[in-house]
mmCIF file of C-alpha atoms and ligand atoms in Angstrom:
data_model
loop_
_atom_site.group_PDB
_atom_site.id
_atom_site.type_symbol
_atom_site.label_atom_id
_atom_site.label_comp_id
_atom_site.label_asym_id
_atom_site.label_seq_id
_atom_site.Cartn_x
_atom_site.Cartn_y
_atom_site.Cartn_z
ATOM 1 C CA MET A 1 97.746 103.840 106.052
ATOM 2 C CA GLN A 2 96.662 101.479 103.296
ATOM 3 C CA ARG A 3 93.876 99.064 104.019
ATOM 4 C CA VAL A 4 93.895 95.311 103.679
ATOM 5 C CA LEU A 5 90.791 93.165 103.699
ATOM 6 C CA SER A 6 90.382 89.442 103.514
ATOM 7 C CA GLY A 7 87.899 86.830 104.572
ATOM 8 C CA MET A 8 87.480 83.125 105.068
ATOM 9 C CA ARG A 9 84.437 80.941 104.931
ATOM 10 C CA PRO A 10 83.836 79.305 108.311
ATOM 11 C CA SER A 11 85.130 75.830 107.642
ATOM 12 C CA GLY A 12 85.727 74.948 111.296
ATOM 13 C CA LYS A 13 89.090 74.036 112.764
ATOM 14 C CA LEU A 14 91.996 75.173 110.637
ATOM 15 C CA HIS A 15 94.981 73.032 109.715
ATOM 16 C CA ILE A 16 98.689 73.713 109.302
ATOM 17 C CA GLY A 17 98.120 74.325 105.580
ATOM 18 C CA HIS A 18 95.949 77.329 106.489
ATOM 19 C CA LEU A 19 98.608 78.477 108.931
ATOM 20 C CA HIS A 20 101.466 78.607 106.439
ATOM 21 C CA GLY A 21 99.309 79.470 103.431
ATOM 22 C CA VAL A 22 97.114 82.230 104.861
ATOM 23 C CA LEU A 23 97.389 83.052 108.541
ATOM 24 C CA ASP A 24 101.150 83.673 108.685
ATOM 25 C CA ASN A 25 100.619 86.143 105.888
ATOM 26 C CA TRP A 26 97.692 87.891 107.597
ATOM 27 C CA ARG A 27 99.672 88.129 110.801
ATOM 28 C CA ARG A 28 102.529 89.833 108.971
ATOM 29 C CA LEU A 29 100.201 92.217 107.139
ATOM 30 C CA GLN A 30 98.702 93.511 110.358
ATOM 31 C CA GLU A 31 102.090 95.077 111.159
ATOM 32 C CA THR A 32 102.066 97.365 108.103
ATOM 33 C CA TYR A 33 98.443 97.819 107.093
ATOM 34 C CA GLU A 34 95.139 98.654 108.653
ATOM 35 C CA CYS A 35 93.591 95.196 108.392
ATOM 36 C CA PHE A 36 90.047 93.902 108.299
ATOM 37 C CA PHE A 37 89.667 90.129 108.541
ATOM 38 C CA PHE A 38 86.221 88.632 108.615
ATOM 39 C CA VAL A 39 84.278 85.391 108.663
ATOM 40 C CA ALA A 40 82.280 85.046 105.448
ATOM 41 C CA ASP A 41 79.272 83.271 106.918
ATOM 42 C CA TRP A 42 76.847 84.446 104.229
ATOM 43 C CA HIS A 43 79.233 83.043 101.648
ATOM 44 C CA ALA A 44 79.115 79.730 103.498
ATOM 45 C CA LEU A 45 75.358 79.810 103.131
ATOM 46 C CA THR A 46 75.599 79.975 99.329
ATOM 47 C CA THR A 47 76.761 76.364 99.284
ATOM 48 C CA ASN A 48 75.404 75.137 102.662
ATOM 49 C CA TYR A 49 71.946 76.627 102.744
ATOM 50 C CA GLU A 50 70.453 73.179 103.291
ATOM 51 C CA ASN A 51 72.529 72.566 106.375
ATOM 52 C CA PRO A 52 73.333 75.868 108.091
ATOM 53 C CA CYS A 53 73.318 74.491 111.630
ATOM 54 C CA THR A 54 77.041 73.642 111.512
ATOM 55 C CA ILE A 55 78.029 77.217 110.650
ATOM 56 C CA PRO A 56 77.929 78.855 114.123
ATOM 57 C CA LYS A 57 80.178 76.211 115.672
ATOM 58 C CA ASN A 58 82.551 76.458 112.727
ATOM 59 C CA ILE A 59 82.778 80.215 113.176
ATOM 60 C CA ALA A 60 83.834 79.872 116.803
ATOM 61 C CA GLU A 61 86.433 77.179 116.049
ATOM 62 C CA MET A 62 87.923 79.196 113.220
ATOM 63 C CA VAL A 63 88.153 82.468 115.117
ATOM 64 C CA LEU A 64 89.782 80.638 118.033
ATOM 65 C CA ASP A 65 92.427 79.464 115.593
ATOM 66 C CA TRP A 66 92.871 82.973 114.192
ATOM 67 C CA LEU A 67 93.500 84.386 117.640
ATOM 68 C CA SER A 68 95.710 81.547 118.793
ATOM 69 C CA VAL A 69 98.138 82.023 115.884
ATOM 70 C CA GLY A 70 98.485 85.706 116.659
ATOM 71 C CA LEU A 71 95.849 87.665 114.784
ATOM 72 C CA ASP A 72 95.550 90.548 117.177
ATOM 73 C CA PRO A 73 92.216 92.291 117.772
ATOM 74 C CA GLY A 74 94.234 95.256 119.044
ATOM 75 C CA LYS A 75 95.779 95.643 115.596
ATOM 76 C CA SER A 76 93.209 94.216 113.189
ATOM 77 C CA THR A 77 89.448 94.425 112.987
ATOM 78 C CA LEU A 78 88.084 90.878 113.264
ATOM 79 C CA PHE A 79 84.384 90.398 112.629
ATOM 80 C CA ILE A 80 81.604 88.250 111.246
ATOM 81 C CA GLN A 81 80.110 89.323 107.921
ATOM 82 C CA SER A 82 76.471 88.870 108.970
ATOM 83 C CA ASP A 83 77.026 91.168 111.969
ATOM 84 C CA VAL A 84 77.421 94.056 109.534
ATOM 85 C CA LYS A 85 74.133 94.210 107.631
ATOM 86 C CA GLU A 86 75.474 97.000 105.419
ATOM 87 C CA HIS A 87 77.189 94.259 103.387
ATOM 88 C CA ALA A 88 73.731 93.107 102.300
ATOM 89 C CA GLU A 89 72.688 96.549 101.143
ATOM 90 C CA LEU A 90 75.864 97.128 99.164
ATOM 91 C CA TYR A 91 75.534 93.650 97.660
ATOM 92 C CA LEU A 92 72.016 94.536 96.526
ATOM 93 C CA LEU A 93 73.106 97.810 94.975
ATOM 94 C CA LEU A 94 76.099 96.252 93.222
ATOM 95 C CA SER A 95 73.833 93.518 91.871
ATOM 96 C CA MET A 96 71.965 96.224 89.941
ATOM 97 C CA ILE A 97 75.045 97.125 87.921
ATOM 98 C CA THR A 98 76.664 93.712 87.513
ATOM 99 C CA PRO A 99 76.035 92.080 84.133
ATOM 100 C CA VAL A 100 74.994 88.445 84.523
ATOM 101 C CA PRO A 101 77.462 87.236 81.844
ATOM 102 C CA TRP A 102 80.362 88.446 84.032
ATOM 103 C CA LEU A 103 79.138 86.053 86.702
ATOM 104 C CA GLU A 104 78.433 83.155 84.376
ATOM 105 C CA ARG A 105 81.955 83.518 83.005
ATOM 106 C CA ASN A 106 83.486 83.304 86.473
ATOM 107 C CA PRO A 107 85.595 80.113 86.429
ATOM 108 C CA THR A 108 84.766 79.097 90.012
ATOM 109 C CA TYR A 109 81.036 79.129 89.202
ATOM 110 C CA LYS A 110 81.096 76.112 86.881
ATOM 111 C CA GLU A 111 83.951 74.400 88.717
ATOM 112 C CA GLN A 112 82.219 74.427 92.086
ATOM 113 C CA GLN A 113 78.925 73.305 90.584
ATOM 114 C CA GLU A 114 80.729 70.310 89.157
ATOM 115 C CA GLN A 115 82.745 69.595 92.294
ATOM 116 C CA LEU A 116 79.785 69.882 94.643
ATOM 117 C CA ALA A 117 77.468 67.900 92.398
ATOM 118 C CA ASP A 118 75.518 66.561 95.393
ATOM 119 C CA ARG A 119 74.113 70.053 96.041
ATOM 120 C CA ASP A 120 71.817 72.191 93.965
ATOM 121 C CA LEU A 121 73.887 75.269 93.219
ATOM 122 C CA SER A 122 71.713 76.625 90.459
ATOM 123 C CA THR A 123 70.661 79.399 92.821
ATOM 124 C CA PHE A 124 70.653 83.156 92.470
ATOM 125 C CA GLY A 125 72.790 83.441 95.627
ATOM 126 C CA PHE A 126 75.482 81.145 94.308
ATOM 127 C CA LEU A 127 75.690 82.994 91.007
ATOM 128 C CA GLY A 128 75.968 86.230 92.964
ATOM 129 C CA TYR A 129 78.783 84.945 95.208
ATOM 130 C CA PRO A 130 81.409 87.283 93.697
ATOM 131 C CA VAL A 131 79.083 90.290 93.952
ATOM 132 C CA LEU A 132 78.816 89.735 97.700
ATOM 133 C CA GLN A 133 82.583 89.370 97.801
ATOM 134 C CA ALA A 134 82.956 92.669 95.937
ATOM 135 C CA ALA A 135 80.703 94.330 98.509
ATOM 136 C CA ASP A 136 82.851 92.904 101.341
ATOM 137 C CA ILE A 137 85.983 94.350 99.801
ATOM 138 C CA ILE A 138 84.963 97.807 98.681
ATOM 139 C CA MET A 139 82.846 98.479 101.785
ATOM 140 C CA TYR A 140 86.147 99.152 103.575
ATOM 141 C CA LYS A 141 87.772 100.841 100.566
ATOM 142 C CA ALA A 142 90.424 98.157 100.743
ATOM 143 C CA ASN A 143 93.582 98.770 98.714
ATOM 144 C CA LYS A 144 94.944 95.234 98.949
ATOM 145 C CA VAL A 145 93.187 91.893 99.075
ATOM 146 C CA PRO A 146 95.438 88.991 100.096
ATOM 147 C CA VAL A 147 94.070 85.748 98.648
ATOM 148 C CA GLY A 148 95.252 82.508 97.134
ATOM 149 C CA VAL A 149 95.280 82.052 93.386
ATOM 150 C CA ASP A 150 91.878 80.298 93.448
ATOM 151 C CA GLN A 151 90.270 83.555 94.576
ATOM 152 C CA ALA A 152 92.050 85.808 92.083
ATOM 153 C CA PRO A 153 89.161 85.747 89.553
ATOM 154 C CA HIS A 154 86.845 87.061 92.266
ATOM 155 C CA VAL A 155 89.118 89.986 93.001
ATOM 156 C CA GLU A 156 89.347 90.665 89.272
ATOM 157 C CA LEU A 157 85.534 90.786 89.130
ATOM 158 C CA THR A 158 85.553 93.111 92.127
ATOM 159 C CA ARG A 159 87.845 95.430 90.199
ATOM 160 C CA GLU A 160 85.498 95.435 87.224
ATOM 161 C CA ILE A 161 82.411 96.062 89.343
ATOM 162 C CA THR A 162 84.240 98.858 91.189
ATOM 163 C CA ARG A 163 85.228 100.579 87.969
ATOM 164 C CA ARG A 164 81.676 100.309 86.730
ATOM 165 C CA PHE A 165 80.299 101.851 89.924
ATOM 166 C CA ASN A 166 82.806 104.695 89.833
ATOM 167 C CA TYR A 167 82.024 105.323 86.167
ATOM 168 C CA LEU A 168 78.225 105.211 86.486
ATOM 169 C CA TYR A 169 77.904 107.291 89.645
ATOM 170 C CA ARG A 170 80.920 108.878 91.259
ATOM 171 C CA GLU A 171 84.485 107.924 92.143
ATOM 172 C CA VAL A 172 83.677 106.510 95.567
ATOM 173 C CA PHE A 173 85.939 103.471 95.672
ATOM 174 C CA PRO A 174 89.631 102.763 95.132
ATOM 175 C CA VAL A 175 90.090 99.840 92.733
ATOM 176 C CA PRO A 176 91.586 97.137 94.981
ATOM 177 C CA ASP A 177 94.698 95.156 94.088
ATOM 178 C CA VAL A 178 95.008 91.453 94.591
ATOM 179 C CA LEU A 179 97.902 90.498 96.850
ATOM 180 C CA LEU A 180 98.581 86.967 95.679
ATOM 181 C CA THR A 181 99.614 84.754 98.546
ATOM 182 C CA ARG A 182 102.423 82.425 97.646
ATOM 183 C CA VAL A 183 101.428 79.159 99.220
ATOM 184 C CA PRO A 184 104.369 76.981 100.233
ATOM 185 C CA LYS A 185 104.066 73.413 99.047
ATOM 186 C CA LEU A 186 102.364 71.686 101.938
ATOM 187 C CA PRO A 187 100.924 68.313 101.076
ATOM 188 C CA GLY A 188 98.646 66.401 103.418
ATOM 189 C CA LEU A 189 99.397 63.052 105.036
ATOM 190 C CA ASP A 190 98.809 61.180 101.788
ATOM 191 C CA GLY A 191 100.689 63.571 99.517
ATOM 192 C CA ARG A 192 97.608 65.262 98.056
ATOM 193 C CA LYS A 193 96.881 68.905 98.872
ATOM 194 C CA MET A 194 96.106 69.227 102.576
ATOM 195 C CA SER A 195 92.372 69.542 102.964
ATOM 196 C CA LYS A 196 89.817 68.766 105.616
ATOM 197 C CA SER A 197 87.609 67.046 103.042
ATOM 198 C CA TYR A 198 90.402 64.658 102.005
ATOM 199 C CA GLY A 199 90.874 63.603 105.639
ATOM 200 C CA ASN A 200 94.615 64.178 105.302
ATOM 201 C CA ALA A 201 95.009 67.282 107.460
ATOM 202 C CA ILE A 202 96.878 68.036 110.657
ATOM 203 C CA PHE A 203 94.817 70.538 112.614
ATOM 204 C CA LEU A 204 96.322 73.353 114.667
ATOM 205 C CA SER A 205 94.406 72.018 117.648
ATOM 206 C CA ASP A 206 95.317 68.333 117.237
ATOM 207 C CA PRO A 207 96.604 66.985 120.568
ATOM 208 C CA PRO A 208 100.124 65.483 120.618
ATOM 209 C CA PRO A 209 99.019 61.803 120.487
ATOM 210 C CA SER A 210 96.983 62.398 117.361
ATOM 211 C CA ILE A 211 99.844 64.333 115.737
ATOM 212 C CA ARG A 212 102.164 61.363 116.421
ATOM 213 C CA GLU A 213 99.566 58.970 115.045
ATOM 214 C CA LYS A 214 98.943 61.029 111.912
ATOM 215 C CA ILE A 215 102.593 61.623 111.111
ATOM 216 C CA SER A 216 103.356 57.942 111.525
ATOM 217 C CA THR A 217 101.026 57.269 108.578
ATOM 218 C CA MET A 218 102.781 59.764 106.309
ATOM 219 C CA VAL A 219 104.225 58.536 103.068
ATOM 220 C CA THR A 220 108.016 58.626 102.885
ATOM 221 C CA ASP A 221 110.420 57.697 100.094
ATOM 222 C CA VAL A 222 108.633 54.821 98.326
ATOM 223 C CA GLU A 223 111.904 53.708 96.819
ATOM 224 C CA ARG A 224 113.170 52.972 100.288
ATOM 225 C CA PRO A 225 111.005 50.131 101.620
ATOM 226 C CA ARG A 226 113.630 49.010 104.155
ATOM 227 C CA LYS A 227 115.793 51.047 106.495
ATOM 228 C CA SER A 228 118.858 49.400 104.955
ATOM 229 C CA ASP A 229 117.989 50.884 101.536
ATOM 230 C CA THR A 230 119.530 54.279 100.861
ATOM 231 C CA GLY A 231 116.969 57.071 100.818
ATOM 232 C CA ASP A 232 116.701 60.561 99.401
ATOM 233 C CA PRO A 233 114.316 63.007 101.056
ATOM 234 C CA GLU A 234 114.409 65.247 98.017
ATOM 235 C CA ARG A 235 113.081 62.439 95.835
ATOM 236 C CA ARG A 236 109.494 61.976 96.916
ATOM 237 C CA CYS A 237 109.273 61.918 100.668
ATOM 238 C CA VAL A 238 106.050 63.665 101.638
ATOM 239 C CA ALA A 239 107.115 64.007 105.261
ATOM 240 C CA PHE A 240 110.215 65.946 104.293
ATOM 241 C CA ASN A 241 108.083 68.907 103.217
ATOM 242 C CA LEU A 242 107.140 69.275 106.862
ATOM 243 C CA HIS A 243 110.729 68.831 108.053
ATOM 244 C CA ARG A 244 111.578 71.903 106.025
ATOM 245 C CA LEU A 245 109.085 73.932 108.040
ATOM 246 C CA TYR A 246 109.699 72.666 111.534
ATOM 247 C CA MET A 247 113.328 71.573 111.712
ATOM 248 C CA PRO A 248 116.233 73.942 112.243
ATOM 249 C CA GLU A 249 118.656 74.161 109.307
ATOM 250 C CA GLU A 250 121.444 72.047 110.935
ATOM 251 C CA ARG A 251 119.054 69.253 111.878
ATOM 252 C CA LEU A 252 117.689 69.311 108.351
ATOM 253 C CA ASN A 253 121.130 68.770 106.823
ATOM 254 C CA ALA A 254 121.893 65.983 109.260
ATOM 255 C CA ILE A 255 118.589 64.287 108.436
ATOM 256 C CA VAL A 256 119.330 64.344 104.706
ATOM 257 C CA GLU A 257 122.741 62.792 105.266
ATOM 258 C CA ASP A 258 121.491 60.168 107.698
ATOM 259 C CA CYS A 259 118.668 59.210 105.331
ATOM 260 C CA LYS A 260 121.064 58.802 102.413
ATOM 261 C CA SER A 261 123.533 56.800 104.464
ATOM 262 C CA THR A 262 120.750 54.597 105.977
ATOM 263 C CA ARG A 263 121.747 55.641 109.506
ATOM 264 C CA LEU A 264 118.249 57.064 110.034
ATOM 265 C CA GLY A 265 115.119 55.050 109.296
ATOM 266 C CA CYS A 266 111.746 56.535 108.392
ATOM 267 C CA VAL A 267 109.999 55.541 111.610
ATOM 268 C CA ALA A 268 112.560 57.274 113.823
ATOM 269 C CA CYS A 269 112.754 60.181 111.410
ATOM 270 C CA LYS A 270 109.007 60.783 111.582
ATOM 271 C CA LYS A 271 109.093 60.545 115.370
ATOM 272 C CA GLY A 272 111.550 63.430 115.381
ATOM 273 C CA LEU A 273 109.260 65.354 113.062
ATOM 274 C CA SER A 274 106.229 64.766 115.309
ATOM 275 C CA GLU A 275 108.071 66.125 118.314
ATOM 276 C CA ALA A 276 109.242 69.187 116.393
ATOM 277 C CA LEU A 277 105.707 69.923 115.203
ATOM 278 C CA ILE A 278 104.248 69.353 118.677
ATOM 279 C CA ALA A 279 106.770 71.834 120.099
ATOM 280 C CA TYR A 280 105.959 74.325 117.333
ATOM 281 C CA LEU A 281 102.219 74.124 117.997
ATOM 282 C CA ALA A 282 102.501 74.146 121.818
ATOM 283 C CA PRO A 283 102.308 77.934 122.341
ATOM 284 C CA ILE A 284 99.483 78.174 119.783
ATOM 285 C CA GLN A 285 97.540 75.455 121.568
ATOM 286 C CA GLU A 286 98.138 77.075 124.946
ATOM 287 C CA ARG A 287 96.666 80.341 123.748
ATOM 288 C CA ARG A 288 93.804 78.439 122.169
ATOM 289 C CA SER A 289 92.801 76.596 125.321
ATOM 290 C CA ALA A 290 93.049 79.763 127.411
ATOM 291 C CA LEU A 291 90.663 81.469 124.992
ATOM 292 C CA ALA A 292 88.376 78.461 124.665
ATOM 293 C CA SER A 293 87.882 78.354 128.404
ATOM 294 C CA ASN A 294 86.634 81.939 128.309
ATOM 295 C CA PRO A 295 83.923 82.100 125.622
ATOM 296 C CA GLY A 296 82.831 85.559 126.766
ATOM 297 C CA ARG A 297 86.174 86.903 125.576
ATOM 298 C CA LEU A 298 85.640 85.540 122.072
ATOM 299 C CA SER A 299 82.209 87.068 121.763
ATOM 300 C CA ASP A 300 83.502 90.406 123.113
ATOM 301 C CA ILE A 301 86.257 90.459 120.511
ATOM 302 C CA LEU A 302 83.775 89.772 117.720
ATOM 303 C CA LYS A 303 81.272 92.307 119.033
ATOM 304 C CA ASP A 304 83.935 94.953 119.229
ATOM 305 C CA GLY A 305 85.177 94.046 115.735
ATOM 306 C CA ALA A 306 81.657 94.282 114.329
ATOM 307 C CA ALA A 307 81.194 97.717 115.903
ATOM 308 C CA ARG A 308 84.439 98.966 114.382
ATOM 309 C CA ALA A 309 83.612 97.497 110.985
ATOM 310 C CA ARG A 310 80.111 98.922 111.122
ATOM 311 C CA SER A 311 81.324 102.435 111.809
ATOM 312 C CA VAL A 312 83.308 102.310 108.554
ATOM 313 C CA ALA A 313 80.479 100.590 106.674
ATOM 314 C CA ILE A 314 77.888 103.168 107.741
ATOM 315 C CA LYS A 315 80.025 105.982 106.348
ATOM 316 C CA THR A 316 80.635 104.143 103.096
ATOM 317 C CA MET A 317 76.952 103.470 102.627
ATOM 318 C CA GLU A 318 76.129 107.152 103.097
ATOM 319 C CA GLU A 319 78.518 107.963 100.268
ATOM 320 C CA VAL A 320 77.121 105.164 98.129
ATOM 321 C CA ARG A 321 73.516 106.243 98.527
ATOM 322 C CA SER A 322 74.358 109.832 97.845
ATOM 323 C CA ALA A 323 76.408 108.874 94.767
ATOM 324 C CA ILE A 324 73.553 106.830 93.328
ATOM 325 C CA TRP A 325 70.585 109.026 94.166
ATOM 326 C CA SER A 326 72.183 112.348 93.401
ATOM 327 C CA HIS A 327 71.981 111.269 89.785
ATOM 328 C CA SER A 328 68.224 111.228 89.780
ATOM 329 C CA VAL A 329 65.799 114.089 90.028
ATOM 330 C CA ARG A 330 63.580 113.293 92.987
HETATM 331 N N1 LIG B 1 85.514 83.665 98.790
HETATM 332 C C1 LIG B 1 86.561 83.665 99.770
HETATM 333 C C2 LIG B 1 87.026 82.218 99.990
HETATM 334 O O1 LIG B 1 86.286 81.297 99.792
HETATM 335 C C3 LIG B 1 86.101 84.239 101.076
HETATM 336 C C4 LIG B 1 85.794 85.681 100.939
HETATM 337 C C5 LIG B 1 84.554 86.254 101.008
HETATM 338 C C6 LIG B 1 86.726 86.732 100.719
HETATM 339 N N2 LIG B 1 84.654 87.592 100.837
HETATM 340 C C7 LIG B 1 85.958 87.926 100.678
HETATM 341 C C8 LIG B 1 88.106 86.773 100.550
HETATM 342 C C9 LIG B 1 86.566 89.168 100.447
HETATM 343 C C10 LIG B 1 88.715 88.016 100.331
HETATM 344 C C11 LIG B 1 87.937 89.190 100.266
HETATM 345 O O2 LIG B 1 88.138 82.022 100.401
#
């Protein structure tokens, strides 16, 4: 069976953008591949080294979300990066063969430094971010790496580092393919990309009253200030992007008609949307609270995942050491 590996930095509670953009895809992949999904807590440290105390709580919140949407520890190996120290050794060894210009050329390097201008990211660890990512991926001899387009340059670098390793020492690793995740258009409450840092996100764990409150603030068709004006959801109604996800086809058609004919106003329309989303999230939230009330279960799942990951990592590292050292006369 082919292997899939992907990871997420522990950003805390996940929102519906993560669900439709990443998690739905991971959940599907676990049916056809041997999957490894992990929490990239060392990667989080590359940008948050001044304030690491939030990371452990964020890990727990994120993994709760993973499990509640149906990532299944019986099918996939779920673990925390720093529980598998072999990642650090492989990262070190790959750093020996990675030319610095490859890293300086990495588009996310400059971009992130500019975007996170309040932090000092002129560190060795931040420059080496993609080398650590390469170690994460090839440790498990992953064939496919599902990521969004923003991460594609990192997978490309992984491919280059892998080829270089195989060429210098021995053909230990398959060169992994990127599996580009098509992210459905899911704007946040204000129409910008949904993101925790923009404060425009609906979280998977938001309770019903806060979902109602948030959706009521969503921008609808700006060319329809009054209910008596004819609307068009296809024009620029931000809320309608969510209708597409949570409303059954027949309801969707009726909503379009009623909006155009002024029968349905935006306030009532968004109330219907809130209820549909609340119903959609209900089983997810039920699973989440069952898990949250049993923290021992979460730590067992992660311990077991780390043990499974480590058994693969230990074997890989034996091959890596033998490939490197067999070249020297000792
Ligand atoms: N850099 C990725 C992100 O920010 C997280 C990540 C770390 C990752 N290692 C990985 C993703 C390996 C895929 C494969 O989203």
